[in-house]
Structure formats: C-alpha cells, structure tokens
Amino acid sequence: MRERQRAIQSGGIEGRSLVDFPCNALMTCDKCQRLQKNRAFCYFCDSLQKLPMCGQCGKTKCQQKSGDCVIKHPNQFTTGMAMVGAICDHCEAWICHGRKCLETHGCACPCIESQCYECKRTVWDHGGRLFICSYCRYHICEDDQMEHQASCQVLESENFKCGSCNKVGQHSCLRCKLCYCDDHVRRKGIKAEKNVALKCPKCQFELRETKDLSMSTRKYDFGRQGTAYDNDDYDDYPGFYQNHDFGGPEGFSFGGVKAERCPSSDSEEYESEEEEEEEELKNELEQLQVS
C-alpha cells in the first residue's frame, strides 16, 4: 500500500491513469470545434491551436523568467508557439521548451505502445483518446472502449474447467481467457512469492481468482432448433420466415433475432392455385350436368 502511495505521489506511469496524462487530455479545436485528444494539429481540419498544451507538464503558459527553459525569455511570459519546443512522435502532442520536459517525455511517454487491441490503430490513425482495460491491461481506443470492456470477461471455453486438465479452474487469465486449477498454477518449479499475484502458465500475465470476477463462458445465440427443411418433400414445413429468409430449419435464429414462419410460402401458394383450379373444374362439370 505504501509503495502504491509513493508511486502516486511521485507521478510515475504505473501510479497514474492513462486518462490523467496531459498528452491524453481532451482538446476542442479552435476552428472546427470538435472534441478530440490533445495533439499539435487538429485531426479533422489540420489547424494549429492558439494555446497549445504541453504533453508532459500540461501547461499552456510559461511563467518561468529564469529556469530550465531552453529558449530564455527574461521579464516576459510566453504562450502559443513561443512556448513549444518539439512534437512527440508517440502521442502527437506539443512539448514545451523546458529542458526537463524535452529530455524525459520522449522515453516516458505513455503512448509509446498505444496500439488499440481491437482495431489495431495507433494515435496517428484516430482522433480519440486512449484507455487501458482494467481487466486485461491492453490499450483500447475511444471507439472500442465500451464494447471491449463488456466482452473482456468472457472465456474462450464453454465451461470453467482448467485448460490443462478436467478440474474446475480456480484462477482465470484475462488475456488468454482461460481458467486454471490450483495444481497447474502452483506447479513444480514455480515459487509463489508473498503478496505477489500468481502468473499465467501460458502468457505470464497476473492471474485473478474466478470467484472475484464476473466471468462467463462462450455461448452461441444461433443454432438449429428444428428438423424441417425447405424441400419439395417437406411442403408442410417451408423454410421461409418473416423478415429473414434463411432457407434453413424451422425456428432458426441468428444474432439473437428469432425468425417467425411466414403465413404463406411458394409451396402453399402452389397448393392454393391447384385447389382453385379443381374447384373451377368441379363447378364447370356441375353446370354441364345441370344443362
């Protein structure tokens, strides 16, 4: 607990959330008024901002009359382009002309490995902010954040059994999406340290107990629920459905949408036409007999 408090107070990368960094802050373009991530040029209209924000310290105005500024400005404050000194290649944000920011931000930028896990886009490919999933610790863009968080606690298997044996898994890896029993986690040759999370046997990511999570198994929302086919031999069970023509068994559902059988189909229309012709022939014969 004390080590975590020290990391938070010192402002280290591990102690701060990715959203709290100035290089990942929100910015509104002065020209197009679109909300986006802090960057040197607007992602949508490529316009330059009037008050650029430093991606390391977050300031928009340099008030140090005598300090570590690379460009000295005695007896005056600097804003705008007079305050910036470089553009970071990782986060695409301005860095002020302070010597400390210029020397440290390039190696300590939190957006160095900021490729979205879902869409494989980097900072230069989208205009939104970046987030880190609280479960698997992967980088996620703003477009895929909600969808990824909702599906991150779903196992790749259809049950909670261990990936190496048939026992019930007590530990879950949120990157491999697999469960492991206690025997395979505390296997021979692995020394468990005190107050340190156990590692995944496959990817060495931190394991968490399954009972502490809202894990769910893989499931399918579609499948065959009947034995009827759309064929000439099965005219009583046509495969045409309302709004969805799957050409498959009766009761087929896809994507959670349940298909309903249409009241009429080609086979039924064909039968109704034959019945009408038979009735017409009967009426004509009756008229001939009467005459």
Tab-separated table of C-alpha atoms in Angstrom:
chain	number	residue	atom	x	y	z
A	1	MET	CA	0.000	0.000	0.000
A	2	ARG	CA	2.812	2.386	0.847
A	3	GLU	CA	4.610	1.601	-2.406
A	4	ARG	CA	1.473	2.423	-4.374
A	5	GLN	CA	1.040	5.719	-2.482
A	6	ARG	CA	4.637	6.627	-3.245
A	7	ALA	CA	4.125	5.865	-6.936
A	8	ILE	CA	1.018	8.063	-6.991
A	9	GLN	CA	2.791	10.919	-5.231
A	10	SER	CA	5.837	10.673	-7.468
A	11	GLY	CA	3.672	10.740	-10.582
A	12	GLY	CA	5.080	7.583	-12.126
A	13	ILE	CA	3.456	5.878	-15.079
A	14	GLU	CA	2.357	2.891	-13.003
A	15	GLY	CA	0.732	5.103	-10.366
A	16	ARG	CA	-1.267	7.323	-12.736
A	17	SER	CA	-4.143	6.507	-15.001
A	18	LEU	CA	-3.644	6.983	-18.718
A	19	VAL	CA	-6.509	9.483	-18.771
A	20	ASP	CA	-4.704	11.749	-16.268
A	21	PHE	CA	-1.697	12.389	-18.523
A	22	PRO	CA	-1.712	15.764	-20.312
A	23	CYS	CA	-0.797	14.121	-23.619
A	24	ASN	CA	-4.084	12.176	-23.438
A	25	ALA	CA	-6.282	15.043	-22.281
A	26	LEU	CA	-9.337	16.358	-24.093
A	27	MET	CA	-8.993	19.243	-26.526
A	28	THR	CA	-11.526	21.280	-28.508
A	29	CYS	CA	-10.348	22.586	-31.854
A	30	ASP	CA	-10.466	26.368	-32.193
A	31	LYS	CA	-11.602	26.166	-35.823
A	32	CYS	CA	-13.951	23.182	-36.234
A	33	GLN	CA	-14.989	22.943	-32.530
A	34	ARG	CA	-14.610	19.163	-32.468
A	35	LEU	CA	-13.675	17.333	-29.305
A	36	GLN	CA	-10.566	15.179	-29.598
A	37	LYS	CA	-7.341	14.113	-27.948
A	38	ASN	CA	-4.649	16.689	-27.167
A	39	ARG	CA	-2.470	16.945	-30.279
A	40	ALA	CA	-0.344	19.506	-32.097
A	41	PHE	CA	-2.651	19.827	-35.117
A	42	CYS	CA	-6.373	19.156	-35.336
A	43	TYR	CA	-7.085	15.613	-36.505
A	44	PHE	CA	-10.046	16.730	-38.629
A	45	CYS	CA	-9.035	20.097	-40.151
A	46	ASP	CA	-5.230	20.153	-39.511
A	47	SER	CA	-5.456	23.619	-37.966
A	48	LEU	CA	-2.982	24.952	-35.402
A	49	GLN	CA	-4.289	25.733	-31.922
A	50	LYS	CA	-3.923	29.173	-30.378
A	51	LEU	CA	-2.972	27.868	-26.917
A	52	PRO	CA	-1.082	24.571	-27.256
A	53	MET	CA	-0.782	22.386	-24.155
A	54	CYS	CA	2.437	20.664	-23.171
A	55	GLY	CA	2.073	16.890	-23.279
A	56	GLN	CA	4.405	16.404	-20.306
A	57	CYS	CA	3.574	19.096	-17.722
A	58	GLY	CA	0.211	20.240	-19.094
A	59	LYS	CA	0.891	23.985	-19.028
A	60	THR	CA	-0.263	26.434	-21.683
A	61	LYS	CA	1.761	29.412	-20.454
A	62	CYS	CA	5.406	29.514	-19.377
A	63	GLN	CA	5.902	31.851	-16.424
A	64	GLN	CA	9.480	30.896	-15.569
A	65	LYS	CA	11.519	34.029	-16.107
A	66	SER	CA	14.683	32.179	-15.106
A	67	GLY	CA	14.597	28.397	-15.129
A	68	ASP	CA	15.406	25.369	-17.246
A	69	CYS	CA	13.901	26.851	-20.411
A	70	VAL	CA	15.930	26.083	-23.500
A	71	ILE	CA	14.809	29.378	-25.055
A	72	LYS	CA	15.338	32.140	-22.496
A	73	HIS	CA	12.600	34.751	-22.165
A	74	PRO	CA	13.567	37.112	-19.296
A	75	ASN	CA	10.999	39.537	-17.911
A	76	GLN	CA	8.154	38.141	-20.025
A	77	PHE	CA	5.731	35.232	-20.136
A	78	THR	CA	5.354	33.101	-23.261
A	79	THR	CA	2.298	31.430	-24.786
A	80	GLY	CA	1.435	29.845	-28.098
A	81	MET	CA	4.262	28.894	-30.450
A	82	ALA	CA	6.780	30.765	-28.318
A	83	MET	CA	6.269	28.205	-25.543
A	84	VAL	CA	6.579	24.937	-27.506
A	85	GLY	CA	9.834	23.187	-28.270
A	86	ALA	CA	9.022	19.889	-30.010
A	87	ILE	CA	6.296	17.444	-31.102
A	88	CYS	CA	6.241	13.948	-29.638
A	89	ASP	CA	6.240	11.181	-32.243
A	90	HIS	CA	4.242	8.843	-29.975
A	91	CYS	CA	1.360	10.994	-28.701
A	92	GLU	CA	1.432	13.736	-31.392
A	93	ALA	CA	1.298	16.461	-28.723
A	94	TRP	CA	3.352	19.613	-28.233
A	95	ILE	CA	6.181	19.570	-25.684
A	96	CYS	CA	7.156	22.869	-24.064
A	97	HIS	CA	10.647	24.303	-24.295
A	98	GLY	CA	11.526	23.234	-20.749
A	99	ARG	CA	14.677	21.161	-20.600
A	100	LYS	CA	13.159	18.617	-18.213
A	101	CYS	CA	10.112	18.014	-20.427
A	102	LEU	CA	12.191	17.716	-23.591
A	103	GLU	CA	14.605	15.218	-22.031
A	104	THR	CA	12.137	12.985	-20.192
A	105	HIS	CA	8.939	12.855	-22.241
A	106	GLY	CA	10.378	11.020	-25.251
A	107	CYS	CA	11.283	7.932	-23.200
A	108	ALA	CA	8.458	8.135	-20.638
A	109	CYS	CA	5.553	8.850	-22.974
A	110	PRO	CA	2.602	6.594	-22.037
A	111	CYS	CA	1.552	6.335	-25.701
A	112	ILE	CA	4.689	4.550	-26.914
A	113	GLU	CA	2.919	1.178	-27.319
A	114	SER	CA	-0.547	2.614	-27.715
A	115	GLN	CA	-1.957	0.372	-30.426
A	116	CYS	CA	-5.607	-0.456	-29.936
A	117	TYR	CA	-6.110	-4.140	-29.194
A	118	GLU	CA	-9.394	-4.324	-31.092
A	119	CYS	CA	-8.891	-2.275	-34.269
A	120	LYS	CA	-5.042	-2.191	-34.324
A	121	ARG	CA	-4.992	1.602	-34.799
A	122	THR	CA	-2.388	3.945	-33.314
A	123	VAL	CA	-2.642	7.564	-32.181
A	124	TRP	CA	-1.991	8.813	-35.711
A	125	ASP	CA	-4.906	6.768	-37.131
A	126	HIS	CA	-7.769	8.044	-34.946
A	127	GLY	CA	-8.666	11.285	-33.214
A	128	GLY	CA	-9.971	9.964	-29.887
A	129	ARG	CA	-8.271	9.325	-26.590
A	130	LEU	CA	-6.654	6.114	-25.395
A	131	PHE	CA	-7.647	3.945	-22.460
A	132	ILE	CA	-6.288	0.864	-20.697
A	133	CYS	CA	-8.647	-2.008	-19.989
A	134	SER	CA	-8.937	-2.586	-16.261
A	135	TYR	CA	-9.047	-6.371	-16.782
A	136	CYS	CA	-6.532	-7.348	-19.466
A	137	ARG	CA	-4.431	-4.132	-19.340
A	138	TYR	CA	-4.461	-3.713	-23.127
A	139	HIS	CA	-4.681	-0.332	-24.835
A	140	ILE	CA	-8.101	0.492	-26.276
A	141	CYS	CA	-9.197	3.403	-28.418
A	142	GLU	CA	-12.214	5.508	-27.526
A	143	ASP	CA	-14.383	3.891	-30.209
A	144	ASP	CA	-13.933	0.331	-28.928
A	145	GLN	CA	-13.737	1.043	-25.202
A	146	MET	CA	-17.301	0.176	-24.172
A	147	GLU	CA	-17.599	-2.880	-26.407
A	148	HIS	CA	-14.270	-4.287	-25.249
A	149	GLN	CA	-14.984	-3.754	-21.554
A	150	ALA	CA	-18.330	-5.531	-21.895
A	151	SER	CA	-16.830	-8.619	-23.575
A	152	CYS	CA	-13.483	-8.813	-21.769
A	153	GLN	CA	-14.697	-11.200	-19.032
A	154	VAL	CA	-15.831	-13.937	-21.418
A	155	LEU	CA	-13.866	-17.186	-21.516
A	156	GLU	CA	-12.849	-18.821	-24.772
A	157	SER	CA	-14.064	-22.197	-23.499
A	158	GLU	CA	-17.619	-23.378	-22.934
A	159	ASN	CA	-17.082	-24.219	-19.255
A	160	PHE	CA	-14.973	-23.220	-16.258
A	161	LYS	CA	-12.690	-26.246	-16.413
A	162	CYS	CA	-8.917	-25.977	-16.313
A	163	GLY	CA	-7.193	-25.548	-19.668
A	164	SER	CA	-4.698	-28.314	-18.828
A	165	CYS	CA	-6.911	-30.861	-17.086
A	166	ASN	CA	-10.548	-31.604	-16.304
A	167	LYS	CA	-10.706	-29.907	-12.893
A	168	VAL	CA	-12.657	-26.759	-12.146
A	169	GLY	CA	-10.483	-23.689	-12.694
A	170	GLN	CA	-9.979	-21.521	-9.611
A	171	HIS	CA	-7.815	-18.883	-11.338
A	172	SER	CA	-8.563	-17.003	-14.542
A	173	CYS	CA	-6.261	-15.270	-17.004
A	174	LEU	CA	-7.953	-12.232	-18.519
A	175	ARG	CA	-5.617	-12.196	-21.510
A	176	CYS	CA	-5.714	-15.852	-22.540
A	177	LYS	CA	-9.380	-16.074	-21.439
A	178	LEU	CA	-8.695	-19.456	-19.808
A	179	CYS	CA	-9.145	-20.960	-16.345
A	180	TYR	CA	-6.500	-22.927	-14.452
A	181	CYS	CA	-6.747	-25.131	-11.412
A	182	ASP	CA	-4.583	-24.645	-8.342
A	183	ASP	CA	-2.381	-27.636	-9.181
A	184	HIS	CA	-1.260	-26.221	-12.528
A	185	VAL	CA	-0.810	-22.684	-11.196
A	186	ARG	CA	1.327	-23.820	-8.256
A	187	ARG	CA	3.118	-26.426	-10.323
A	188	LYS	CA	6.552	-27.826	-9.643
A	189	GLY	CA	9.389	-25.359	-10.201
A	190	ILE	CA	7.246	-22.268	-9.564
A	191	LYS	CA	7.909	-20.452	-6.318
A	192	ALA	CA	4.994	-18.324	-5.130
A	193	GLU	CA	6.069	-15.051	-3.548
A	194	LYS	CA	4.200	-13.399	-0.726
A	195	ASN	CA	1.784	-10.596	-1.686
A	196	VAL	CA	2.554	-11.181	-5.391
A	197	ALA	CA	-0.089	-12.353	-7.837
A	198	LEU	CA	0.381	-15.737	-9.470
A	199	LYS	CA	1.374	-15.800	-13.135
A	200	CYS	CA	-0.425	-17.429	-16.033
A	201	PRO	CA	1.335	-20.611	-17.232
A	202	LYS	CA	0.769	-19.564	-20.853
A	203	CYS	CA	1.415	-15.782	-21.078
A	204	GLN	CA	2.810	-14.926	-17.611
A	205	PHE	CA	0.056	-12.367	-17.003
A	206	GLU	CA	-1.283	-11.855	-13.483
A	207	LEU	CA	-3.987	-14.350	-12.558
A	208	ARG	CA	-7.116	-13.457	-10.637
A	209	GLU	CA	-9.480	-15.711	-8.759
A	210	THR	CA	-12.535	-16.656	-10.755
A	211	LYS	CA	-14.881	-16.116	-7.814
A	212	ASP	CA	-13.851	-12.437	-7.636
A	213	LEU	CA	-14.784	-11.808	-11.261
A	214	SER	CA	-17.978	-11.834	-13.300
A	215	MET	CA	-16.650	-14.400	-15.737
A	216	SER	CA	-18.964	-16.012	-18.252
A	217	THR	CA	-18.435	-18.801	-20.766
A	218	ARG	CA	-18.619	-18.665	-24.532
A	219	LYS	CA	-22.090	-19.198	-25.941
A	220	TYR	CA	-23.851	-19.055	-29.271
A	221	ASP	CA	-27.064	-17.169	-29.983
A	222	PHE	CA	-27.838	-19.130	-33.118
A	223	GLY	CA	-28.377	-22.787	-33.995
A	224	ARG	CA	-30.808	-25.313	-35.395
A	225	GLN	CA	-33.898	-25.882	-33.275
A	226	GLY	CA	-35.980	-27.935	-35.679
A	227	THR	CA	-35.705	-30.668	-38.295
A	228	ALA	CA	-37.737	-29.100	-41.108
A	229	TYR	CA	-36.108	-28.295	-44.455
A	230	ASP	CA	-37.210	-26.262	-47.412
A	231	ASN	CA	-37.613	-29.066	-49.922
A	232	ASP	CA	-40.293	-30.476	-52.169
A	233	ASP	CA	-40.592	-33.487	-49.864
A	234	TYR	CA	-41.311	-31.228	-46.880
A	235	ASP	CA	-44.049	-28.964	-48.159
A	236	ASP	CA	-45.690	-28.858	-44.737
A	237	TYR	CA	-42.571	-27.264	-43.227
A	238	PRO	CA	-41.400	-24.475	-45.528
A	239	GLY	CA	-38.183	-22.672	-44.764
A	240	PHE	CA	-39.425	-19.136	-45.452
A	241	TYR	CA	-39.642	-16.810	-42.496
A	242	GLN	CA	-40.903	-13.361	-41.826
A	243	ASN	CA	-38.234	-10.625	-42.375
A	244	HIS	CA	-35.461	-13.257	-42.519
A	245	ASP	CA	-35.156	-15.768	-45.333
A	246	PHE	CA	-32.522	-18.174	-44.003
A	247	GLY	CA	-33.532	-21.150	-46.131
A	248	GLY	CA	-32.876	-23.390	-43.148
A	249	PRO	CA	-34.712	-25.292	-40.431
A	250	GLU	CA	-37.784	-24.035	-38.706
A	251	GLY	CA	-37.155	-21.872	-35.659
A	252	PHE	CA	-33.679	-20.805	-36.829
A	253	SER	CA	-32.323	-17.712	-35.045
A	254	PHE	CA	-29.268	-15.612	-35.871
A	255	GLY	CA	-27.744	-12.787	-33.837
A	256	GLY	CA	-30.452	-13.007	-31.193
A	257	VAL	CA	-33.262	-12.327	-33.743
A	258	LYS	CA	-35.907	-15.027	-33.664
A	259	ALA	CA	-37.404	-15.703	-37.072
A	260	GLU	CA	-41.091	-16.403	-37.394
A	261	ARG	CA	-42.661	-18.539	-40.085
A	262	CYS	CA	-44.380	-16.565	-42.776
A	263	PRO	CA	-48.097	-17.347	-43.137
A	264	SER	CA	-47.660	-18.094	-46.845
A	265	SER	CA	-44.879	-19.535	-48.957
A	266	ASP	CA	-44.303	-20.663	-52.530
A	267	SER	CA	-45.414	-24.222	-51.812
A	268	GLU	CA	-48.596	-23.068	-50.093
A	269	GLU	CA	-49.386	-20.671	-52.927
A	270	TYR	CA	-48.878	-23.517	-55.418
A	271	GLU	CA	-51.264	-25.744	-53.443
A	272	SER	CA	-53.879	-22.992	-53.222
A	273	GLU	CA	-53.718	-22.484	-57.020
A	274	GLU	CA	-54.272	-26.222	-57.598
A	275	GLU	CA	-57.267	-26.215	-55.253
A	276	GLU	CA	-58.791	-23.237	-57.089
A	277	GLU	CA	-58.373	-24.984	-60.452
A	278	GLU	CA	-60.014	-28.142	-59.099
A	279	GLU	CA	-62.947	-26.111	-57.765
A	280	GLU	CA	-63.365	-24.382	-61.108
A	281	LEU	CA	-63.394	-27.743	-62.907
A	282	LYS	CA	-65.997	-29.088	-60.472
A	283	ASN	CA	-68.209	-26.036	-60.999
A	284	GLU	CA	-67.987	-26.380	-64.774
A	285	LEU	CA	-68.916	-30.102	-64.605
A	286	GLU	CA	-71.878	-29.347	-62.372
A	287	GLN	CA	-73.092	-26.679	-64.785
A	288	LEU	CA	-72.778	-29.102	-67.713
A	289	GLN	CA	-74.705	-31.784	-65.859
A	290	VAL	CA	-77.471	-29.329	-64.985
A	291	SER	CA	-77.793	-28.104	-68.567
